[in-house]
Coordinates of C-alpha atoms and ligand atoms in Angstrom, one line a residue:
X9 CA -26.3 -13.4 127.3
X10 CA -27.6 -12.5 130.7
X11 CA -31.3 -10.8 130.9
X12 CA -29.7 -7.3 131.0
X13 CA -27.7 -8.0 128.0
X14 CA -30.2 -9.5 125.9
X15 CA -32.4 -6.6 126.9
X16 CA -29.6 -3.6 125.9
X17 CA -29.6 -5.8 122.7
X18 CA -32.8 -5.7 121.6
X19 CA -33.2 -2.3 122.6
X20 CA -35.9 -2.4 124.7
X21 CA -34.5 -1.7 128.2
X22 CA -36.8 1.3 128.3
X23 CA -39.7 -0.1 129.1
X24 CA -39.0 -1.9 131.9
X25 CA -41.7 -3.3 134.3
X26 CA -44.3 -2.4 132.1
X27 CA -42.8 -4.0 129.6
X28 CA -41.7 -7.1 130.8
X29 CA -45.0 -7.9 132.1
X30 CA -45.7 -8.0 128.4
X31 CA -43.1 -10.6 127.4
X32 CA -39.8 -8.0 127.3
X33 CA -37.2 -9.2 129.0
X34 CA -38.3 -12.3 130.0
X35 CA -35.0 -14.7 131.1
X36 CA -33.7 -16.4 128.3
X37 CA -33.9 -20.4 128.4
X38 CA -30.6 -21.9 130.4
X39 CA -30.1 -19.1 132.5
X40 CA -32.5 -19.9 135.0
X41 CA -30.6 -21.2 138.0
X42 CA -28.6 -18.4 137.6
X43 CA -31.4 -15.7 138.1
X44 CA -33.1 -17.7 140.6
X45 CA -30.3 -16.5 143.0
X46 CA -31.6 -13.0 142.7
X47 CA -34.7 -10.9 143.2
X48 CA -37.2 -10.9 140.6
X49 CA -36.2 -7.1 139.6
X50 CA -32.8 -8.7 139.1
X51 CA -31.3 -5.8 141.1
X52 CA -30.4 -7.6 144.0
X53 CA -28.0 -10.8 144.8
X54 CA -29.0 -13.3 147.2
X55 CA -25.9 -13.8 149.8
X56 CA -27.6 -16.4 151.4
X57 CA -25.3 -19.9 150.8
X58 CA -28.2 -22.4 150.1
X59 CA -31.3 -22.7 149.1
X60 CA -33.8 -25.0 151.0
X61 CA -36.8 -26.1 149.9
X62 CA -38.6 -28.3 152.1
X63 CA -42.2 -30.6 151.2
X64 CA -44.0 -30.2 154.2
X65 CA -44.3 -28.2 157.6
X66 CA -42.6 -31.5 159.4
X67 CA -39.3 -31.0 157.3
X68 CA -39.9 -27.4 157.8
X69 CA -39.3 -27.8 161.9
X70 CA -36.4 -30.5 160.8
X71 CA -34.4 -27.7 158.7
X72 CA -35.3 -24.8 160.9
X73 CA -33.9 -27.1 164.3
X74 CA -30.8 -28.0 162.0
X75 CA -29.7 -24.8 160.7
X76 CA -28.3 -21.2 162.8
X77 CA -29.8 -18.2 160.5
X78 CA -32.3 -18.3 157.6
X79 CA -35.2 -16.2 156.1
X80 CA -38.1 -17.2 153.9
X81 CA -38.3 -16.9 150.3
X82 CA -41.4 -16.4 148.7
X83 CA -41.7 -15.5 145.1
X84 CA -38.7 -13.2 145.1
X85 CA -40.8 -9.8 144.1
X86 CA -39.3 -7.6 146.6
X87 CA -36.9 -5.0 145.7
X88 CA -34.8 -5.4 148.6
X89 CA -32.9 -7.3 150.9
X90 CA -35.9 -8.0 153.0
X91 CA -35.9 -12.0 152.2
X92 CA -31.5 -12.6 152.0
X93 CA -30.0 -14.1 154.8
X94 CA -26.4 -15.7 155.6
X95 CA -27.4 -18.7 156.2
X96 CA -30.1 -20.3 154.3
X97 CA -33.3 -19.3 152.3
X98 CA -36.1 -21.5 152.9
X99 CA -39.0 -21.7 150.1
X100 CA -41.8 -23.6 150.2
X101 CA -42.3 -23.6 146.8
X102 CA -43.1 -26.9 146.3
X103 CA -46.2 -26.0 149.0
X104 CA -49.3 -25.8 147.3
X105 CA -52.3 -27.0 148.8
X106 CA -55.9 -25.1 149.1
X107 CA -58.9 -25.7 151.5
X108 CA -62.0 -23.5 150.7
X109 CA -64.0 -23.4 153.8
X110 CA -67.4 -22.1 153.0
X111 CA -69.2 -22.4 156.3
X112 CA -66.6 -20.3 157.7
X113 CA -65.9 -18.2 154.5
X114 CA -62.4 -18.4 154.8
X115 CA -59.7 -20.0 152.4
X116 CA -56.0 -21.7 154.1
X117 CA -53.2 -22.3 151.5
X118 CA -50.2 -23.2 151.9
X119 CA -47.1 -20.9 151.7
X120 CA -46.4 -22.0 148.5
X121 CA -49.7 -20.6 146.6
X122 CA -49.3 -17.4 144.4
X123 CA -52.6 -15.3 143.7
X124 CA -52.4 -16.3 140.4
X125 CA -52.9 -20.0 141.7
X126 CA -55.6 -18.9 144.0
X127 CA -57.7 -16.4 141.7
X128 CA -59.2 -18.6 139.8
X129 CA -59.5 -22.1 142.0
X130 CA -61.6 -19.6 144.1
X131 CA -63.8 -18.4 141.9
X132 CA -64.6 -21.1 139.9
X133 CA -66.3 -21.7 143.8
X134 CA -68.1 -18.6 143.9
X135 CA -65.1 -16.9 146.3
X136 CA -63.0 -13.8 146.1
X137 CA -60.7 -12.0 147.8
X138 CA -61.8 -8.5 148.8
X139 CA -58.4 -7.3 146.9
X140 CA -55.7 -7.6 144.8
X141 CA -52.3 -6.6 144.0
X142 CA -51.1 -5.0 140.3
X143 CA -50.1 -8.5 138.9
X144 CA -50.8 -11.6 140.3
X145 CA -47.7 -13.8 140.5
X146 CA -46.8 -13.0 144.0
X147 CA -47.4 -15.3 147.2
X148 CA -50.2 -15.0 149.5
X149 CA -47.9 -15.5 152.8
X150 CA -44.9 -13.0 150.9
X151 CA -47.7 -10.3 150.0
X152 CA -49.1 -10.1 153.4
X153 CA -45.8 -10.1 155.3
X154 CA -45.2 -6.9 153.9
X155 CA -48.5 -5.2 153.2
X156 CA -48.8 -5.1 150.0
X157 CA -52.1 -3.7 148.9
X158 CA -54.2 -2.6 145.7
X159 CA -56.7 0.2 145.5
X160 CA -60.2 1.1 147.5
X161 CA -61.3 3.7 150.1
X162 CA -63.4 0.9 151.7
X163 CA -60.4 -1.9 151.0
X164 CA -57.7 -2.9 154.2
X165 CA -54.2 -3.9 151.7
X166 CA -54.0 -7.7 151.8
X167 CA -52.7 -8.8 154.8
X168 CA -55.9 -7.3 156.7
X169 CA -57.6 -10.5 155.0
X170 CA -55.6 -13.1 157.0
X171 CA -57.6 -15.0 159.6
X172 CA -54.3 -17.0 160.9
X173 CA -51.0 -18.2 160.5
X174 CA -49.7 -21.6 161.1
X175 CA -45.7 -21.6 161.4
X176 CA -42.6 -22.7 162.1
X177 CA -40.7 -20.5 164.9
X178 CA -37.1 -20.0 165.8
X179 CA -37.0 -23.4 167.9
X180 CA -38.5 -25.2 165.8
X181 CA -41.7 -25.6 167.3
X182 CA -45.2 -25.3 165.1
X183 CA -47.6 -22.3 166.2
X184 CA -50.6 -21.2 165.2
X185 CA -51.9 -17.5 165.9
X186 CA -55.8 -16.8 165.3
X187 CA -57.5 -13.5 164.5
X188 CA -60.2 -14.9 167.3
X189 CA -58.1 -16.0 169.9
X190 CA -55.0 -14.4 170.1
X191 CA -55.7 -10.7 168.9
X192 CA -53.0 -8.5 169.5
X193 CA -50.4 -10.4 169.1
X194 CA -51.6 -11.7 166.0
X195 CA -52.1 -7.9 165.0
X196 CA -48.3 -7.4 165.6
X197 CA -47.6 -10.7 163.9
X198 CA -49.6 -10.3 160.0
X199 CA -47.1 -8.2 158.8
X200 CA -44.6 -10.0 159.9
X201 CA -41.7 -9.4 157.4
X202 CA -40.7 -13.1 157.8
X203 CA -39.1 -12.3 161.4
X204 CA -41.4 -14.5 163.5
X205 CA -40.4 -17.7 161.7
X206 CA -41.5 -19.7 158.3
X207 CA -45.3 -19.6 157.8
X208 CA -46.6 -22.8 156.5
X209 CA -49.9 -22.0 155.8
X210 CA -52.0 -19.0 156.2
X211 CA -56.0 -18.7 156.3
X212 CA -57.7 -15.6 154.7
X213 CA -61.2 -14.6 155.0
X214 CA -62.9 -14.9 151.7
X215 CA -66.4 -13.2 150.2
X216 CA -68.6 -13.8 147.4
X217 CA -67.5 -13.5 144.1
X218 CA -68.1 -10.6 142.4
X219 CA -68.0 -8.3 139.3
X220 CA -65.7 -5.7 137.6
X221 CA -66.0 -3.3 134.9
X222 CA -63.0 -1.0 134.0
X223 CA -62.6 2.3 132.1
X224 CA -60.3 4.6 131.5
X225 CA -59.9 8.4 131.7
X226 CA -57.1 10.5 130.6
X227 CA -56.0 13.3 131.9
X228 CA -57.0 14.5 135.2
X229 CA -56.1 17.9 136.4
X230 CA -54.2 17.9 139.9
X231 CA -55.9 21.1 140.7
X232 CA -59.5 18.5 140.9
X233 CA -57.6 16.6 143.9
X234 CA -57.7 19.7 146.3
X235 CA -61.6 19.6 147.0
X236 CA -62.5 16.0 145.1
X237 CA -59.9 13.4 145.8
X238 CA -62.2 11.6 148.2
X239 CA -64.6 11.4 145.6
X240 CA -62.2 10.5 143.1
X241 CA -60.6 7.6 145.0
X242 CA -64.2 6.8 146.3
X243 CA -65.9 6.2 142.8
X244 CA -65.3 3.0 142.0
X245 CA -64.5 -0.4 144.3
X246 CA -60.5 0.0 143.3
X247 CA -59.0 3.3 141.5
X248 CA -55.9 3.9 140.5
X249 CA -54.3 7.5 138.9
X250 CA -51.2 7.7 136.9
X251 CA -48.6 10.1 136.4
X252 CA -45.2 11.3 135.0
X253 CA -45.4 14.1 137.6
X254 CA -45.2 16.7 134.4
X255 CA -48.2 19.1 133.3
X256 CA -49.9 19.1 136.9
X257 CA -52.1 16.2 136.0
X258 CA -52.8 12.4 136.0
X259 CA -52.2 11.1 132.8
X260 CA -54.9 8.0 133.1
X261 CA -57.4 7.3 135.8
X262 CA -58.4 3.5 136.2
X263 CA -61.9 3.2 137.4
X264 CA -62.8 0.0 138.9
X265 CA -66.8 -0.5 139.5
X266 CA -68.6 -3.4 140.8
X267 CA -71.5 -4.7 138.6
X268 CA -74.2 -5.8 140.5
X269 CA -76.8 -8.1 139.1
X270 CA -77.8 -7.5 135.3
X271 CA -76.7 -3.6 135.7
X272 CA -74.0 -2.3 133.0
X273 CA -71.8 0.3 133.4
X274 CA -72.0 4.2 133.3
X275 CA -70.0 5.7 130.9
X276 CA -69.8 9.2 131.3
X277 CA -67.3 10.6 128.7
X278 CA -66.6 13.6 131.3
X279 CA -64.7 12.1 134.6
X280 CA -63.6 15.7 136.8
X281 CA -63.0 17.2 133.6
X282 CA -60.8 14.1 132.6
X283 CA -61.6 12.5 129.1
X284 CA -62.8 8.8 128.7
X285 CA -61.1 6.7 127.0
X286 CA -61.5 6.2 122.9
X287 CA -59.6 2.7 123.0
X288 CA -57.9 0.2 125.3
X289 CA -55.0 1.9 126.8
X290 CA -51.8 0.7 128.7
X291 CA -50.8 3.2 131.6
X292 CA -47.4 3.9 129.6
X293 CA -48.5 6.6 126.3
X294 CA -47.7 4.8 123.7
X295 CA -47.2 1.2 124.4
X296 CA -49.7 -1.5 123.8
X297 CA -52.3 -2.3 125.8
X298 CA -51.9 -6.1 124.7
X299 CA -51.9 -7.4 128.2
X300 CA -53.8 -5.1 129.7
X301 CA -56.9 -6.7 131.5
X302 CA -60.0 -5.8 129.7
X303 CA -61.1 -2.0 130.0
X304 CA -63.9 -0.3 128.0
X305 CA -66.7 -1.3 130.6
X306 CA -66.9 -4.8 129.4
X307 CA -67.3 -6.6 132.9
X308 CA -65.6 -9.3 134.4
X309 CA -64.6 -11.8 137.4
X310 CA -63.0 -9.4 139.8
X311 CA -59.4 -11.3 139.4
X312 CA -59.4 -10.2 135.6
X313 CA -60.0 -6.7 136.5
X314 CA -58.4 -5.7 139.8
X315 CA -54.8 -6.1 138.1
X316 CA -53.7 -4.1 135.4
X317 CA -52.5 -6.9 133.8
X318 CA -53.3 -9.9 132.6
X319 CA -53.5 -13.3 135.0
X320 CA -52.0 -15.6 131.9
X321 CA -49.1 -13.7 131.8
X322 CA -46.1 -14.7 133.2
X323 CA -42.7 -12.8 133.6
X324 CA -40.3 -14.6 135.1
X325 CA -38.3 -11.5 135.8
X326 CA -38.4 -7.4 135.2
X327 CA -36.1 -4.4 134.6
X328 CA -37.3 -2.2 137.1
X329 CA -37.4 -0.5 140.9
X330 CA -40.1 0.1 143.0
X331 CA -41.0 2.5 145.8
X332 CA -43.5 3.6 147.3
X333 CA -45.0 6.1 150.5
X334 CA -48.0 6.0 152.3
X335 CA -49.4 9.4 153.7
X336 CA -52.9 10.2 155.2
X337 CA -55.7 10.5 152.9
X338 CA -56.1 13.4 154.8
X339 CA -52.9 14.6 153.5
X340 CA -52.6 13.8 150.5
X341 CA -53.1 16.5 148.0
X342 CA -50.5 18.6 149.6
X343 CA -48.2 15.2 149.5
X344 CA -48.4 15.2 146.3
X345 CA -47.6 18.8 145.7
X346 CA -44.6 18.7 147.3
X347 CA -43.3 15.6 145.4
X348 CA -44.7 17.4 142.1
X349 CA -41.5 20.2 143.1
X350 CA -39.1 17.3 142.3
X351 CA -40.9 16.6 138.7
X352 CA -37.6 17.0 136.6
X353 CA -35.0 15.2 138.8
X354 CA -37.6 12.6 138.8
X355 CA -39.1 11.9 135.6
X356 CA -35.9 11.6 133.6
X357 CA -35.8 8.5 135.8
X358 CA -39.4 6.9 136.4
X359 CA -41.4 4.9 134.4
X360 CA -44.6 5.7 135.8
X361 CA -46.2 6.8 139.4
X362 CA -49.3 5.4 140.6
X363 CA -51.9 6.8 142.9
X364 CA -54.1 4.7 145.0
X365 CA -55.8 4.8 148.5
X366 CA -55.7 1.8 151.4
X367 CA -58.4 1.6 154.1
X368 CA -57.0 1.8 157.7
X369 CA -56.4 -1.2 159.5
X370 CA -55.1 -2.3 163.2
X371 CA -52.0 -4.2 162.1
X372 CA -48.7 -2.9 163.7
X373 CA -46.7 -2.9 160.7
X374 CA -49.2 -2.2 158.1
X375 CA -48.1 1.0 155.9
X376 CA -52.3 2.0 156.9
X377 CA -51.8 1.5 160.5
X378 CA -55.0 3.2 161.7
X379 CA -54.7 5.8 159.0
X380 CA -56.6 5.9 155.6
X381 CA -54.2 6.2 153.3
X382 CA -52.7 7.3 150.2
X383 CA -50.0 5.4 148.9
X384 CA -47.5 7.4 146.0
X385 CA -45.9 4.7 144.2
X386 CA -42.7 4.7 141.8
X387 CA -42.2 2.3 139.4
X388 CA -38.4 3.6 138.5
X389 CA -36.4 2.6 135.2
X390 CA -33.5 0.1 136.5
X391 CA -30.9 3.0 137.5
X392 CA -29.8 2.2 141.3
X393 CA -27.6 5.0 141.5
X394 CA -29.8 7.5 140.4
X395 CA -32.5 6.1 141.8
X396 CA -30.8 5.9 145.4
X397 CA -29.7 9.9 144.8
X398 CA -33.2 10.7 144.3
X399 CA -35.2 9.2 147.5
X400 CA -33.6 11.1 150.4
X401 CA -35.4 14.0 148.4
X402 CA -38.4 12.8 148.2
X403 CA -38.0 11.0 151.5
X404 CA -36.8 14.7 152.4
X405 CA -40.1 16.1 150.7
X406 CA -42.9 13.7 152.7
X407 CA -41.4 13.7 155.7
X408 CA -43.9 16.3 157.2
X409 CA -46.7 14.2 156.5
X410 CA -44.9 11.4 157.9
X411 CA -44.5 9.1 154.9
X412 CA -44.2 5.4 156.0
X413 CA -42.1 3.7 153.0
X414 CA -43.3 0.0 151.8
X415 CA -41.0 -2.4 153.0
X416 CA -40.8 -4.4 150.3
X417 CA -39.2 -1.8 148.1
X418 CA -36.7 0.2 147.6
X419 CA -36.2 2.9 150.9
X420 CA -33.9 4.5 153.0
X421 CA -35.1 5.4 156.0
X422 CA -33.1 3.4 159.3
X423 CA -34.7 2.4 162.4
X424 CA -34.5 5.8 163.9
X425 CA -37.4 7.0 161.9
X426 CA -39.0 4.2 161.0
X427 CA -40.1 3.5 165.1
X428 CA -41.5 7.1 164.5
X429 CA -43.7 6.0 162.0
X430 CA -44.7 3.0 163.1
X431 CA -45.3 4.0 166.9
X432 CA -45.7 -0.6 167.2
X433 CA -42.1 -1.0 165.5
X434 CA -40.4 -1.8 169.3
X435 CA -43.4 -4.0 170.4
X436 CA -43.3 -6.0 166.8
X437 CA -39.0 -6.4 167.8
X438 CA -40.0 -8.1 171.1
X439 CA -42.8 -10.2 169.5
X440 CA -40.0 -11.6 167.3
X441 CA -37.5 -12.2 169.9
X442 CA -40.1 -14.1 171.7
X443 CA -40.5 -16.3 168.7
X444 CA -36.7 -16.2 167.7
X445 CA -34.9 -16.0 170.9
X446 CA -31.5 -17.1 169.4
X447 CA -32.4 -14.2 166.3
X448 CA -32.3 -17.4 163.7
X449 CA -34.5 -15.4 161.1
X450 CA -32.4 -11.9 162.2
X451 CA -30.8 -10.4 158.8
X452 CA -29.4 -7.5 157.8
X453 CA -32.5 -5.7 156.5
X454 CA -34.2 -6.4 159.5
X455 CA -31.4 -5.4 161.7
X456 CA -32.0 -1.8 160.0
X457 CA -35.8 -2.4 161.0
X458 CA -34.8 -3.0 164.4
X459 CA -31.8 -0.6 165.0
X460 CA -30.3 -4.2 166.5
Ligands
LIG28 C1 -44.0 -6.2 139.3 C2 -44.4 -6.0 140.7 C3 -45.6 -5.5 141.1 C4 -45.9 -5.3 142.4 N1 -47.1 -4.8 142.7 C5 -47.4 -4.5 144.0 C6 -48.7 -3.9 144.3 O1 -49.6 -3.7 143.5 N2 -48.9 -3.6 145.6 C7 -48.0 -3.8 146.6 O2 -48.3 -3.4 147.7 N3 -46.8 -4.4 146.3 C8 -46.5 -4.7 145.0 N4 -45.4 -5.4 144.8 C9 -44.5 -5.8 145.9 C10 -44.8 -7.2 146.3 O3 -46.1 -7.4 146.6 C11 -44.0 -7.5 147.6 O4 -42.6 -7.5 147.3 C12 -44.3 -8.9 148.1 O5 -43.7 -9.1 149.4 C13 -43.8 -10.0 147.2 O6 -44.1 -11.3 147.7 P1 -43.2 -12.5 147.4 O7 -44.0 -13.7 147.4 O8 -42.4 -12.3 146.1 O9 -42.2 -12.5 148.6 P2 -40.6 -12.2 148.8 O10 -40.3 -11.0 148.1 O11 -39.9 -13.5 148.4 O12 -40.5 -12.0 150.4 C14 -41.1 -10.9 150.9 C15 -41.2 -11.1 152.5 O13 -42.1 -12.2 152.8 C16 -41.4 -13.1 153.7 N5 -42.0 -14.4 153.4 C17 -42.1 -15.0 152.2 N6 -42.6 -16.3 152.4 C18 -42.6 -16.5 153.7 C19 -43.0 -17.6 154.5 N7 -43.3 -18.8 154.1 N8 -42.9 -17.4 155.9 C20 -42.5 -16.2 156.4 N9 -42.2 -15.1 155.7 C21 -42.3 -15.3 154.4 C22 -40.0 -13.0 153.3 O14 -39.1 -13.4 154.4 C23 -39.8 -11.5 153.1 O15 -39.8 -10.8 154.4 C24 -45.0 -5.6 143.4 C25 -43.8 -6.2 143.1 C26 -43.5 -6.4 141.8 C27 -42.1 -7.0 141.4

């Protein structure tokens, strides 16, 4: 029974990501190798015709001489086609080593090292990261090739924490880019969508550890985002609002707060007329908040907090889609009002949206390229077809505030208006070619990217 089947069985395929995070729909035992050959969402099918997975950055620049196209492969969480190829995948899996440098404050791992793997190693040293995505079980290198982010008026996404990149480029060579040294280039190279070659190991800056407390409000009026959302988003370190889109409101707002010292918590029960919380909630009404990390104010290590769920655990693969839009902060209330409009063609479909705000940065293909943003995220139930039928609308709907989609999710936008969102996209294309003159790491997505 395949993981689709075993979840129509059990009658549970309507809780999808949220769910599986929670032990749902987890792949059962034997099917493995089978699975591995697609996404994590299990909605797309590799094509590529191997699978390479190489020890070290020497066999790295022995497969890349020996082979004519391939693409990384990180931890398989994107929702697209971004990491296929027709050639060969190349993870580095088996690549796991970590340096702390303290002197420097910075942290190099190797491409194989998920957060989850890194969270904790780090702290136990008295080191953070400044951020954190919703669960932990994605690669450093994967995350910041695509920008993926978490929540923070004052926090860059992800990849504005990398310091450099070692890797392996279209001829083979080994190259190393540094924040110091090589500047704009390495600004076009960060979010680098694995079209500059296979990174091997990548150094982030790192910062004292630090910690979190979490609470919950429910319901949020959308009316108290025209004058307040900049103090909403701005009144804890990460904060994140949910919604079904129905009723004008957020259902939950998750308020992140650094603890400083011995100090405890406020806990206000009134939050912009939103209510606090009475117990541990999960962002979907009426499911359990199990796996959840800790809420109520109780503080914590920032890695325990900054996800919604839990570090220990694991799904090996989810029933969902994801998609998301970045807009100006600036913007943003009146983005979301015009994606409210499409409420009933879209909640019949979603699981949940999620609210949350990125700090500007100066990286070329950063979703916040030199815009504070707001990013309107869709976690959708697993139904392509409607799904696909559903984003040229709302594609349709933020395209006056010139909504730049996440590429590691579900889109479809071509190259056309993508190089009008990103006004870098034609500079990043001739950054790869320089590193890829033969196009070895060229594949279809990125061919839409490029309009090549
Ligand atoms: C349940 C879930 C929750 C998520 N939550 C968030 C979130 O909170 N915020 C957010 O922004 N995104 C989120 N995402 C999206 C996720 O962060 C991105 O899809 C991310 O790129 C996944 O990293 P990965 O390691 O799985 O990489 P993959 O999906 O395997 O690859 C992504 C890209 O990275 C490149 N890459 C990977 N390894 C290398 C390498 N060694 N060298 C060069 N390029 C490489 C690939 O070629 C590809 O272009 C979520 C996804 C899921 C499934």
């Amino acid at each position: 029974m395949n993981k689709r089947e075993f979840l129509k069985a059990s009658g549970s395929v309507m809780a999808g990501a949220l769910l599986s995070r929670m032990g749902v729909g987890q792949a059962p035992k034997g099917a493995a190798a089978k699975l591995n050959r697609t996404n994590w969402a299990g909605n797309y099918t590799y094509k590529a015709a191997r699978l390479d997975e190489p020890g070290s950055a020497q066999e790295v620049q022995q497969l890349v001489t020996s082979i004519s196209n391939a693409k990384a492969l990180g931890a398989r969480h994107s929702f697209n086609d971004i990491a296929d190829s027709t050639g060969d995948q190349v993870s580095l899996k088996n690549m796991t080593e970590m340096t702390l440098d303290k002197v420097a404050g910075t942290v190099t791992v190797a491409a194989g090292v998920t957060y989850g793997k890194l969270a904790p190693w780090l702290d136990a040293q008295g080191f953070a990261v400044h951020n954190l995505a919703s669960l932990p079980h994605v690669s450093v290198v994967g995350a910041c090739a695509t920008a993926t982010h978490g929540s923070g008026v004052h926090n860059g996404n992800l990849s504005t924490a990398v310091r450099a990149i070692e890797f392996v480029d279209g001829t083979g060579q080994l190259k190393n880019l540094l924040r110091t040294a090589n500047a704009d280039e390495f600004n076009g190279a960060v979010v680098g969508l694995g079209a500059l070659g296979v990174i091997t190991r990548i150094t982030l800056a790192v910062v004292p550890t630090f910690q979190i407390s979490q609470i919950v409000y429910e319901n949020l009026s959308f009316d108290q985002l025209e004058h307040n959302l900049d103090a909403i988003f701005g009144s804890g370190y990460s904060v994140s609002l949910f919604t079904d889109w129905q009723h004008h409101r957020a259902t939950q707002v998750w308020l992140k707060q650094s603890i400083t010292g011995s100090s405890t918590p406020a806990l206000p029960p009134l939050f912009y007329g939103a209510t606090l919380q009475k117990t541990k909630l999960h962002p979907l009404a009426g499911h359990s908040p199990e796996n959840c990390t800790e809420q109520l104010g109780v503080p914590g290590p920032w890695y325990e907090r900054l996800p919604h769920f839990r570090m220990n655990f694991t799904p090996s693969s989810g029933a969902e889609l994801q998609s998301e839009y970045f807009v100006s902060r600036a913007q943003a209330y009146k983005a979301i009002l015009a994606v409210e409009q499409l409420r009933d063609k879209i909640t019949p479909h979603l699981f949940i949206t999620e609210l949350r705000t990125i700090a500007a940065d100066d990286l070329w293909l950063s979703t916040a390229y030199k815009r504070d943003s707001v990013a309107i995220h869709f976690t959708w139930k697993p139904e392509e077809k409607a799904v696909r039928s559903i984003l040229p609308l709302i594609e349709e709907k933020l395209a006056p505030f010139d909504a730049r989609p996440h590429w590691a999710k579900v889109f479809t936008m071509s190259h056309e208006r993508l190089s009008q969102l990103y006004p870098r996209l034609n500079d990043f294309r001739a950054l790869a070619a320089r590193y890829d003159p033969s196009r070895k790491f060229l594949n279809a997505y990125l061919q839409n990217v490029f309009g090549a």
